[in-house]
Tab-separated table of C-alpha atoms in Angstrom:
chain	number	residue	atom	x	y	z
A	40	MET	CA	38.673	69.002	-6.518
A	41	SER	CA	40.914	65.939	-6.343
A	42	PHE	CA	42.134	64.228	-3.220
A	43	CYS	CA	43.475	60.894	-2.020
A	44	THR	CA	41.752	58.817	0.599
A	45	ASN	CA	40.619	55.321	1.637
A	46	VAL	CA	36.924	54.880	0.922
A	47	PHE	CA	34.442	52.176	-0.017
A	48	SER	CA	32.512	51.814	-3.211
A	49	PRO	CA	28.708	51.892	-2.764
A	50	LEU	CA	28.384	48.259	-1.693
A	51	GLY	CA	31.460	48.033	0.475
A	52	ILE	CA	34.502	47.383	-1.752
A	53	HIS	CA	37.530	49.048	-0.185
A	54	LEU	CA	39.335	51.364	-2.599
A	55	HIS	CA	42.713	53.074	-2.294
A	56	HIS	CA	42.562	55.757	-4.965
A	57	CYS	CA	42.720	59.422	-5.746
A	58	PHE	CA	39.208	60.649	-6.465
A	59	VAL	CA	37.937	63.483	-8.573
A	60	GLY	CA	34.477	64.882	-7.922
A	61	SER	CA	31.846	63.087	-5.896
A	62	VAL	CA	32.887	60.440	-3.419
A	63	VAL	CA	30.900	57.513	-2.109
A	64	SER	CA	30.718	57.174	1.664
A	65	ALA	CA	30.140	53.799	3.223
A	66	VAL	CA	29.709	52.611	6.762
A	67	CYS	CA	29.665	49.240	8.428
A	68	VAL	CA	27.125	48.602	11.123
A	69	SER	CA	27.403	45.933	13.769
A	70	SER	CA	24.416	46.059	16.033
A	71	LYS	CA	21.162	44.704	17.330
A	72	ALA	CA	18.518	44.536	14.610
A	73	PHE	CA	15.002	43.313	14.773
A	74	SER	CA	12.105	41.963	12.769
A	75	LEU	CA	8.625	42.902	13.908
A	76	TYR	CA	6.833	40.318	16.036
A	77	SER	CA	3.729	42.269	16.984
A	78	SER	CA	0.727	41.210	19.018
A	79	ARG	CA	-1.942	38.905	17.609
A	80	PHE	CA	-4.353	41.845	17.358
A	81	LEU	CA	-2.008	43.995	15.313
A	82	GLU	CA	-1.079	41.096	13.052
A	83	CYS	CA	-4.725	40.234	12.407
A	84	ASP	CA	-5.494	43.891	11.717
A	85	ALA	CA	-2.586	44.151	9.297
A	86	TRP	CA	-3.596	40.832	7.763
A	87	ARG	CA	-7.041	42.194	6.917
A	88	SER	CA	-5.524	45.387	5.549
A	89	PHE	CA	-3.175	43.552	3.204
A	90	ASN	CA	-5.629	40.749	2.333
A	91	VAL	CA	-2.833	38.209	2.219
A	92	SER	CA	-3.875	34.576	1.959
A	93	LYS	CA	-0.743	32.440	2.264
A	94	LEU	CA	0.113	31.394	5.806
A	95	ASN	CA	2.867	28.818	5.365
A	96	GLY	CA	5.585	29.310	7.953
A	97	PHE	CA	3.843	32.256	9.648
A	98	ARG	CA	4.522	32.653	13.374
A	99	ASN	CA	2.987	35.182	15.730
A	100	ASP	CA	4.989	34.432	18.866
A	101	PHE	CA	8.578	35.016	19.880
A	102	SER	CA	10.753	32.168	18.684
A	103	GLY	CA	13.404	32.148	21.386
A	104	ARG	CA	16.878	33.605	20.967
A	105	GLN	CA	19.039	31.600	18.631
A	106	GLY	CA	22.737	31.738	17.848
A	107	ARG	CA	23.961	33.178	14.571
A	108	ARG	CA	23.382	30.718	11.768
A	109	ARG	CA	25.389	30.315	8.620
A	110	VAL	CA	23.664	29.878	5.305
A	111	ALA	CA	24.952	27.627	2.564
A	112	PHE	CA	25.160	29.464	-0.727
A	113	ALA	CA	26.847	29.174	-4.075
A	114	ALA	CA	29.968	31.185	-4.777
A	115	SER	CA	28.713	31.985	-8.245
A	116	GLU	CA	25.272	33.262	-9.120
A	117	GLY	CA	23.578	34.955	-12.027
A	118	SER	CA	22.495	31.759	-13.777
A	119	SER	CA	18.745	32.365	-13.632
A	120	SER	CA	17.139	31.984	-17.021
A	121	GLY	CA	15.457	34.801	-18.889
A	122	SER	CA	12.079	33.134	-18.407
A	123	ASP	CA	12.650	33.057	-14.620
A	124	LEU	CA	13.353	36.788	-14.572
A	125	GLU	CA	10.296	37.425	-16.729
A	126	ASP	CA	8.118	35.414	-14.333
A	127	TYR	CA	9.544	37.399	-11.423
A	128	GLY	CA	8.590	40.670	-13.112
A	129	HIS	CA	4.985	39.478	-13.524
A	130	SER	CA	4.490	37.927	-10.062
A	131	ARG	CA	1.880	39.395	-7.737
A	132	LYS	CA	3.270	42.412	-5.883
A	133	ARG	CA	2.191	44.479	-2.892
A	134	LYS	CA	3.202	48.105	-2.313
A	135	VAL	CA	5.027	48.999	0.896
A	136	VAL	CA	6.553	52.209	2.224
A	137	GLU	CA	10.138	52.193	3.472
A	138	HIS	CA	11.452	54.696	6.046
A	139	ILE	CA	15.175	55.190	6.670
A	140	CYS	CA	16.612	57.366	9.432
A	141	LEU	CA	20.312	57.957	10.084
A	142	LEU	CA	21.346	59.557	13.383
A	143	LYS	CA	24.422	61.471	14.558
A	144	ALA	CA	24.910	60.682	18.243
A	145	ASN	CA	26.862	62.942	20.560
A	146	ARG	CA	30.462	61.930	21.090
A	147	GLU	CA	30.007	61.576	24.862
A	148	LEU	CA	27.021	59.204	24.523
A	149	SER	CA	27.209	56.525	27.223
A	150	GLU	CA	26.235	52.881	26.774
A	151	GLU	CA	23.265	53.384	29.103
A	152	GLU	CA	22.046	56.397	27.105
A	153	GLU	CA	22.504	54.534	23.837
A	154	ASN	CA	20.491	51.556	25.103
A	155	ASP	CA	17.759	53.897	26.305
A	156	MET	CA	17.564	55.574	22.894
A	157	LEU	CA	17.479	52.317	20.940
A	158	ASP	CA	15.011	50.689	23.335
A	159	TYR	CA	12.506	53.497	22.964
A	160	LEU	CA	12.909	53.641	19.187
A	161	TYR	CA	12.409	49.889	18.875
A	162	THR	CA	9.386	49.661	21.174
A	163	SER	CA	7.673	52.535	19.347
A	164	GLN	CA	6.238	49.870	17.043
A	165	TYR	CA	3.975	48.653	19.851
A	166	GLN	CA	2.506	52.096	20.508
A	167	MET	CA	1.107	52.836	17.050
A	168	GLY	CA	-0.351	51.036	14.046
A	169	GLY	CA	0.916	50.683	10.519
A	170	ILE	CA	4.493	49.585	11.241
A	171	VAL	CA	5.213	46.334	9.419
A	172	ALA	CA	8.893	45.753	10.257
A	173	ILE	CA	11.756	47.437	12.088
A	174	SER	CA	15.518	47.131	12.434
A	175	LEU	CA	18.045	49.509	13.991
A	176	GLY	CA	21.577	49.633	15.246
A	177	ARG	CA	24.850	51.394	15.918
A	178	LEU	CA	27.408	51.980	13.173
A	179	SER	CA	30.666	50.227	13.987
A	180	GLU	CA	32.963	52.521	11.989
A	181	LYS	CA	33.276	56.264	11.548
A	182	ASN	CA	32.153	57.809	8.279
A	183	PRO	CA	32.737	61.214	6.663
A	184	ASP	CA	29.125	62.289	7.275
A	185	GLY	CA	29.324	61.530	10.992
A	186	TYR	CA	26.323	59.174	11.197
A	187	THR	CA	26.452	56.769	14.122
A	188	HIS	CA	23.113	54.886	14.153
A	189	ALA	CA	20.570	53.641	11.619
A	190	VAL	CA	16.831	52.990	11.918
A	191	TYR	CA	14.755	51.211	9.273
A	192	LEU	CA	10.950	50.940	9.342
A	193	ARG	CA	8.414	49.506	6.912
A	194	PHE	CA	4.852	50.817	6.710
A	195	GLN	CA	1.748	49.621	4.915
A	196	ARG	CA	0.861	52.954	3.290
A	197	GLN	CA	2.120	56.510	2.991
A	198	GLU	CA	-0.789	57.569	5.196
A	199	ASP	CA	0.588	55.383	7.999
A	200	LEU	CA	4.002	56.998	7.662
A	201	ALA	CA	2.420	60.464	7.805
A	202	LYS	CA	0.626	59.499	11.034
A	203	PHE	CA	3.886	58.123	12.401
A	204	TYR	CA	5.638	61.473	11.954
A	205	LYS	CA	2.827	63.195	13.885
A	206	ASN	CA	2.287	60.512	16.529
A	207	SER	CA	2.537	61.996	20.033
A	208	PHE	CA	4.347	58.949	21.451
A	209	TYR	CA	6.958	59.022	18.689
A	210	LEU	CA	7.435	62.782	19.045
A	211	GLY	CA	7.942	62.232	22.762
A	212	VAL	CA	10.553	59.554	22.063
A	213	LEU	CA	12.425	61.971	19.798
A	214	LYS	CA	12.236	64.798	22.336
A	215	ASP	CA	13.139	62.840	25.466
A	216	HIS	CA	15.177	59.834	24.296
A	217	VAL	CA	16.774	60.664	20.937
A	218	MET	CA	17.580	64.332	20.416
A	219	PRO	CA	19.171	64.762	23.882
A	220	TYR	CA	21.738	62.218	22.707
A	221	CYS	CA	22.005	63.271	19.042
A	222	HIS	CA	22.860	66.434	17.145
A	223	GLY	CA	21.544	65.548	13.707
A	224	LEU	CA	19.511	63.125	11.618
A	225	ILE	CA	18.344	62.515	8.073
A	226	TYR	CA	15.227	60.842	6.659
A	227	VAL	CA	14.661	59.051	3.356
A	228	ASP	CA	11.200	57.672	2.522
A	229	TYR	CA	10.192	55.783	-0.596
A	230	GLU	CA	7.477	53.484	-1.916
A	231	SER	CA	8.351	50.099	-3.362
A	232	GLU	CA	6.896	46.655	-4.064
A	233	VAL	CA	7.460	43.212	-2.573
A	234	GLU	CA	6.058	39.770	-3.285
A	235	ASP	CA	2.387	39.585	-2.298
A	236	ASP	CA	2.784	37.065	0.515
A	237	ILE	CA	2.772	37.361	4.299
A	238	LEU	CA	6.430	36.476	4.874
A	239	PRO	CA	8.073	38.954	2.469
A	240	ILE	CA	5.589	41.706	3.337
A	241	PHE	CA	6.104	41.452	7.098
A	242	ARG	CA	9.742	40.289	6.761
A	243	LYS	CA	8.942	37.168	8.781
A	244	GLY	CA	10.110	33.600	8.635
A	245	GLU	CA	13.514	32.024	9.039
A	246	GLU	CA	15.010	33.900	6.088
A	247	PHE	CA	14.456	37.218	7.855
A	248	ASN	CA	15.578	36.111	11.323
A	249	TYR	CA	19.229	36.732	10.553
A	250	GLY	CA	21.505	38.079	7.846
A	251	LEU	CA	22.738	41.503	6.840
A	252	GLU	CA	20.706	44.641	6.157
A	253	PHE	CA	22.182	46.938	3.531
A	254	VAL	CA	20.951	50.488	2.912
A	255	LEU	CA	21.994	52.507	-0.136
A	256	LEU	CA	21.180	56.201	-0.572
A	257	ILE	CA	22.016	58.034	-3.792
A	258	SER	CA	21.657	61.526	-5.203
A	259	VAL	CA	20.972	61.455	-8.939
A	260	VAL	CA	22.279	64.089	-11.338
A	261	GLU	CA	19.672	66.074	-13.260
A	262	THR	CA	20.270	64.166	-16.497
A	263	GLY	CA	19.745	60.862	-14.687
A	264	TYR	CA	16.059	61.393	-13.898
A	265	GLY	CA	13.461	59.413	-15.793
A	266	GLY	CA	14.649	56.479	-17.859
A	267	PRO	CA	18.252	56.131	-16.587
A	268	VAL	CA	17.457	55.993	-12.859
A	269	ASP	CA	14.332	53.899	-13.437
A	270	ASP	CA	16.456	51.401	-15.353
A	271	ALA	CA	19.067	51.330	-12.590
A	272	LEU	CA	16.466	50.732	-9.867
A	273	ALA	CA	14.795	48.023	-11.974
A	274	THR	CA	18.156	46.260	-12.106
A	275	LEU	CA	18.289	46.281	-8.303
A	276	ALA	CA	14.762	44.861	-8.107
A	277	LYS	CA	15.835	41.783	-10.083
A	278	LEU	CA	18.757	40.921	-7.795
A	279	PRO	CA	16.883	38.375	-5.608
A	280	MET	CA	16.058	36.323	-8.694
A	281	LYS	CA	19.612	36.542	-10.056
A	282	PHE	CA	21.235	35.840	-6.663
A	283	PRO	CA	18.691	33.746	-4.707
A	284	SER	CA	21.277	32.142	-2.440
A	285	LEU	CA	22.772	35.525	-1.512
A	286	ILE	CA	19.847	37.964	-1.356
A	287	VAL	CA	16.488	37.590	0.384
A	288	GLN	CA	14.757	40.832	-0.625
A	289	VAL	CA	15.321	44.191	-2.318
A	290	THR	CA	13.237	47.349	-2.234
A	291	GLN	CA	14.055	50.609	-3.983
A	292	GLY	CA	12.407	53.879	-4.882
A	293	SER	CA	12.358	57.659	-5.155
A	294	ASN	CA	12.604	59.705	-1.950
A	295	PHE	CA	9.315	61.540	-1.374
A	296	ASN	CA	10.368	63.166	1.913
A	297	ASN	CA	10.271	66.879	1.113
A	298	SER	CA	12.035	67.885	4.326
A	299	ASP	CA	15.191	65.912	3.468
A	300	THR	CA	16.277	66.186	-0.163
A	301	GLU	CA	19.984	65.434	0.168
A	302	TYR	CA	19.382	62.004	-1.350
A	303	THR	CA	16.928	61.459	-4.182
A	304	HIS	CA	16.607	57.667	-4.054
A	305	GLY	CA	17.040	54.822	-1.603
A	306	ALA	CA	17.292	51.037	-1.531
A	307	VAL	CA	17.304	48.338	1.150
A	308	ILE	CA	18.808	44.918	0.417
A	309	ARG	CA	18.588	41.998	2.864
A	310	PHE	CA	21.533	39.636	2.404
A	311	ARG	CA	21.465	36.136	3.871
A	312	SER	CA	24.767	36.662	5.678
A	313	ILE	CA	27.847	38.848	5.724
A	314	GLU	CA	29.561	36.174	3.634
A	315	ALA	CA	26.800	36.485	1.038
A	316	PHE	CA	27.280	40.257	1.025
A	317	GLU	CA	31.021	39.910	0.490
A	318	ILE	CA	30.532	37.452	-2.367
A	319	PHE	CA	28.066	39.800	-4.043
A	320	VAL	CA	30.218	42.942	-3.835
A	321	GLY	CA	33.165	40.956	-5.143
A	322	SER	CA	31.267	39.625	-8.144
A	323	SER	CA	31.691	40.879	-11.688
A	324	GLU	CA	27.912	41.228	-11.958
A	325	TYR	CA	27.856	43.833	-9.182
A	326	LYS	CA	30.822	45.741	-10.559
A	327	ASP	CA	29.311	45.813	-14.047
A	328	MET	CA	25.928	46.894	-12.654
A	329	TRP	CA	27.360	49.803	-10.700
A	330	LYS	CA	29.658	50.925	-13.504
A	331	SER	CA	27.021	50.802	-16.248
A	332	LYS	CA	23.798	51.669	-14.407
A	333	PHE	CA	24.598	53.809	-11.361
A	334	GLN	CA	27.961	55.496	-11.745
A	335	PRO	CA	26.966	57.624	-14.774
A	336	ILE	CA	23.913	59.091	-12.980
A	337	THR	CA	25.077	59.292	-9.346
A	338	GLN	CA	26.272	62.575	-7.896
A	339	LYS	CA	26.917	61.126	-4.435
A	340	SER	CA	25.939	58.092	-2.404
A	341	LEU	CA	26.018	56.701	1.102
A	342	ALA	CA	25.983	53.017	2.016
A	343	VAL	CA	25.464	51.409	5.433
A	344	HIS	CA	24.948	47.820	6.470
A	345	PHE	CA	24.353	46.002	9.732
A	346	SER	CA	24.028	42.430	10.924
A	347	VAL	CA	20.593	41.082	11.836
A	348	ASP	CA	20.296	38.689	14.769
A	349	PRO	CA	17.274	36.568	15.715
A	350	VAL	CA	14.857	38.107	18.195
A	351	GLY	CA	14.101	35.992	21.252
A	352	THR	CA	11.852	36.394	24.238
A	353	GLU	CA	13.859	39.368	25.504
A	354	ILE	CA	13.073	42.778	24.044
A	355	MET	CA	16.442	44.474	24.287
């Protein structure tokens, strides 16, 4: 079925076209977002679990609220040599588990109710183990699927995520502080790899204090499974090396959540700033990547992104 509309391409390029078949939905998010600054006990426990040895730049206290910073970056990227990309592919990696939740809040949701919901979701990290990082926020624009809020969590292992779903405190948060204000949600969970160092694993350090969090969900056509989608995801994994002044980190993987199968794969990209994001989506490298790697195998997709502000001594 064909129709005309104003939509965004998967990474935010505004299109005015008539579309045939599947359409990509995209949403902008402007919200509070957070990196995990847990207690010394939890950090030491996680440290032993991951067996990470590099401590440069690690901080275990709240840094004080800072204003939004701007990052200097080049307008043109993609100049990394082949040897650099090869070294990146062979660097030490650590597996992590990414959890994405999109919520549909009730239309009559008040600011007080919204703050209550987000506060309880954010502070859930202090009531259970295994959570490595968290960010969440309210979508600033309407989207065809009706999602209004996004929650992103990182776990050490799939076992930790399984315990999270069954945790009595978390179930209580859903029952008393989320579902009374929402009428729908979706989960996407996948396993990925990051550099085997404390800062990228725990998403700590100055690079992760601010920027833009981008989440991409896709549903792959049957013929895209195996080699084609693996090749597309591998291309995403190399983006930080190709665009080091624009992108801090990328994770990607196959959705293993059996209760939500609408999307088969997910990815999270941390950009250094909204300006970096805009430069990337406007680049020929991005357009060529989407056209050659993703478009032929994607049945539908959903993209959201939200700004990340430094966390200070106040907890929401």
